Structures are given as C-alpha cells and as structure tokens.
Amino acid sequence: MDSLIEFKKLYNKFISRKGATPIVSLNYFKELLPYMTAFRGEYAGRTLEINFVIHDGQIAKGFYKVRDESVKDSKLLNSIGSVIIWEILMHFQRQGYQTFDLGGLQINPAIQYFKLSFGGDVIPTYSYEAALTPLARAMIKIKKIIEQKIRRLYHIS
C-alpha cells in the first residue's frame, strides 16, 4: 500500500506538469494488488522511480512506470531504471516465469541492446490503432512519418 501512495504522489507530480488529470482514487489499483508487484528505485532515501508489474502466473507485464522527472541527473535515473528492470526479471525468473513484457523493443538501439542482453527469445506481438475520424487518421499519419525519420536516424530497418 505504501508503494501505491508513493506512486500516486510521483504520478500526480509528473502529470501536473503535463496539464493532465491527476489520480484521485487508488481503488482501481487496490483491486489489482493481488496481481501486481511494485518495484521501487531509491537514491539517498528518496523514491525516484516506481514500476508496477502485473502478472498471472505465466506472464509478467509492465503495467505502470513513473519516475521523478524533477531529477535532472539523467544518468542516475537511467541507472535506477536499469536496476529495476534487472530486479523485475530476476524476481519473476525465480518464480518460474518465462514470459516478460516490459514494453517491447524500442527504437533507441541502446535500450534495445539492453533488453536483448538478458537473453531469451523475442516474441512478436501486434497492436492496432483505429482511426475513426479524419483528425485521428491525420495524427496516425504524422506519427508514422516521425517513426520513419527516427528509424532512419538510428539506422533501424
């Protein structure tokens, strides 16, 4: 429960900078507690990142992640994030899990390399975006153009 309260504080701090709606109630998360494990990254007694992983006995999937964006030391935040990923994988591996979905492979080759360094097999999964309005279709086209430019920049096929 302490992790939920810390998560709410960090999330609301982050989301208020974006001008979005903060979390008011933790009831949704409380219902999921039996299927959720929290992983917290701290430095000097201060929580800098919390990851919630949802699991069902076979698959462990990244559910929510929030970090303290007020920390300007990106190396520190990235290091904490890497340690948390390691802890997540080790925790669920000890429990016999063989399938982990922590957000898939990334466009950034450094992140992709890091995730692949744990071994295992990449299992392709797919998703889709339904564009029901002209504005939504235009936004998806813009997103695809940006993704293509990023792929060219990082030399990803």
PDB file of C-alpha atoms in Angstrom, residues 6 22 36 43 47 52 54 64 73 80 82 86-87 101 108 117-118 131 133-134 138 148 151:
ATOM      1  CA  GLU A   6       4.213   6.917  -3.317  1.00  0.00           C
ATOM      2  CA  PRO A  22      -4.259  13.538 -11.651  1.00  0.00           C
ATOM      3  CA  MET A  36       0.574  -6.646  -9.147  1.00  0.00           C
ATOM      4  CA  TYR A  43      18.570   7.127  -4.067  1.00  0.00           C
ATOM      5  CA  THR A  47      11.994   7.298  -4.283  1.00  0.00           C
ATOM      6  CA  PHE A  52       4.184  -1.884 -11.263  1.00  0.00           C
ATOM      7  CA  ILE A  54       1.042  -7.154 -13.451  1.00  0.00           C
ATOM      8  CA  TYR A  64       2.726   1.388 -14.904  1.00  0.00           C
ATOM      9  CA  ASP A  73      20.581  13.705 -13.477  1.00  0.00           C
ATOM     10  CA  ILE A  80      17.964   3.235 -11.458  1.00  0.00           C
ATOM     11  CA  SER A  82      18.137  -0.434 -15.456  1.00  0.00           C
ATOM     12  CA  TRP A  86      17.078  -6.343 -13.659  1.00  0.00           C
ATOM     13  CA  GLU A  87      15.237  -6.807 -10.345  1.00  0.00           C
ATOM     14  CA  ASP A 101       6.745  -7.989 -21.492  1.00  0.00           C
ATOM     15  CA  ASN A 108      16.556   3.609 -29.479  1.00  0.00           C
ATOM     16  CA  SER A 117      21.215  -8.572 -23.305  1.00  0.00           C
ATOM     17  CA  PHE A 118      19.064 -10.570 -20.868  1.00  0.00           C
ATOM     18  CA  ALA A 131      -8.663   5.870 -36.768  1.00  0.00           C
ATOM     19  CA  THR A 133     -12.178  10.357 -37.508  1.00  0.00           C
ATOM     20  CA  PRO A 134     -10.255  12.403 -40.091  1.00  0.00           C
ATOM     21  CA  ALA A 138      -4.066  12.542 -39.768  1.00  0.00           C
ATOM     22  CA  GLN A 148      10.243   6.625 -40.107  1.00  0.00           C
ATOM     23  CA  ARG A 151      14.316   4.773 -37.749  1.00  0.00           C
TER      24      ARG A 151
END
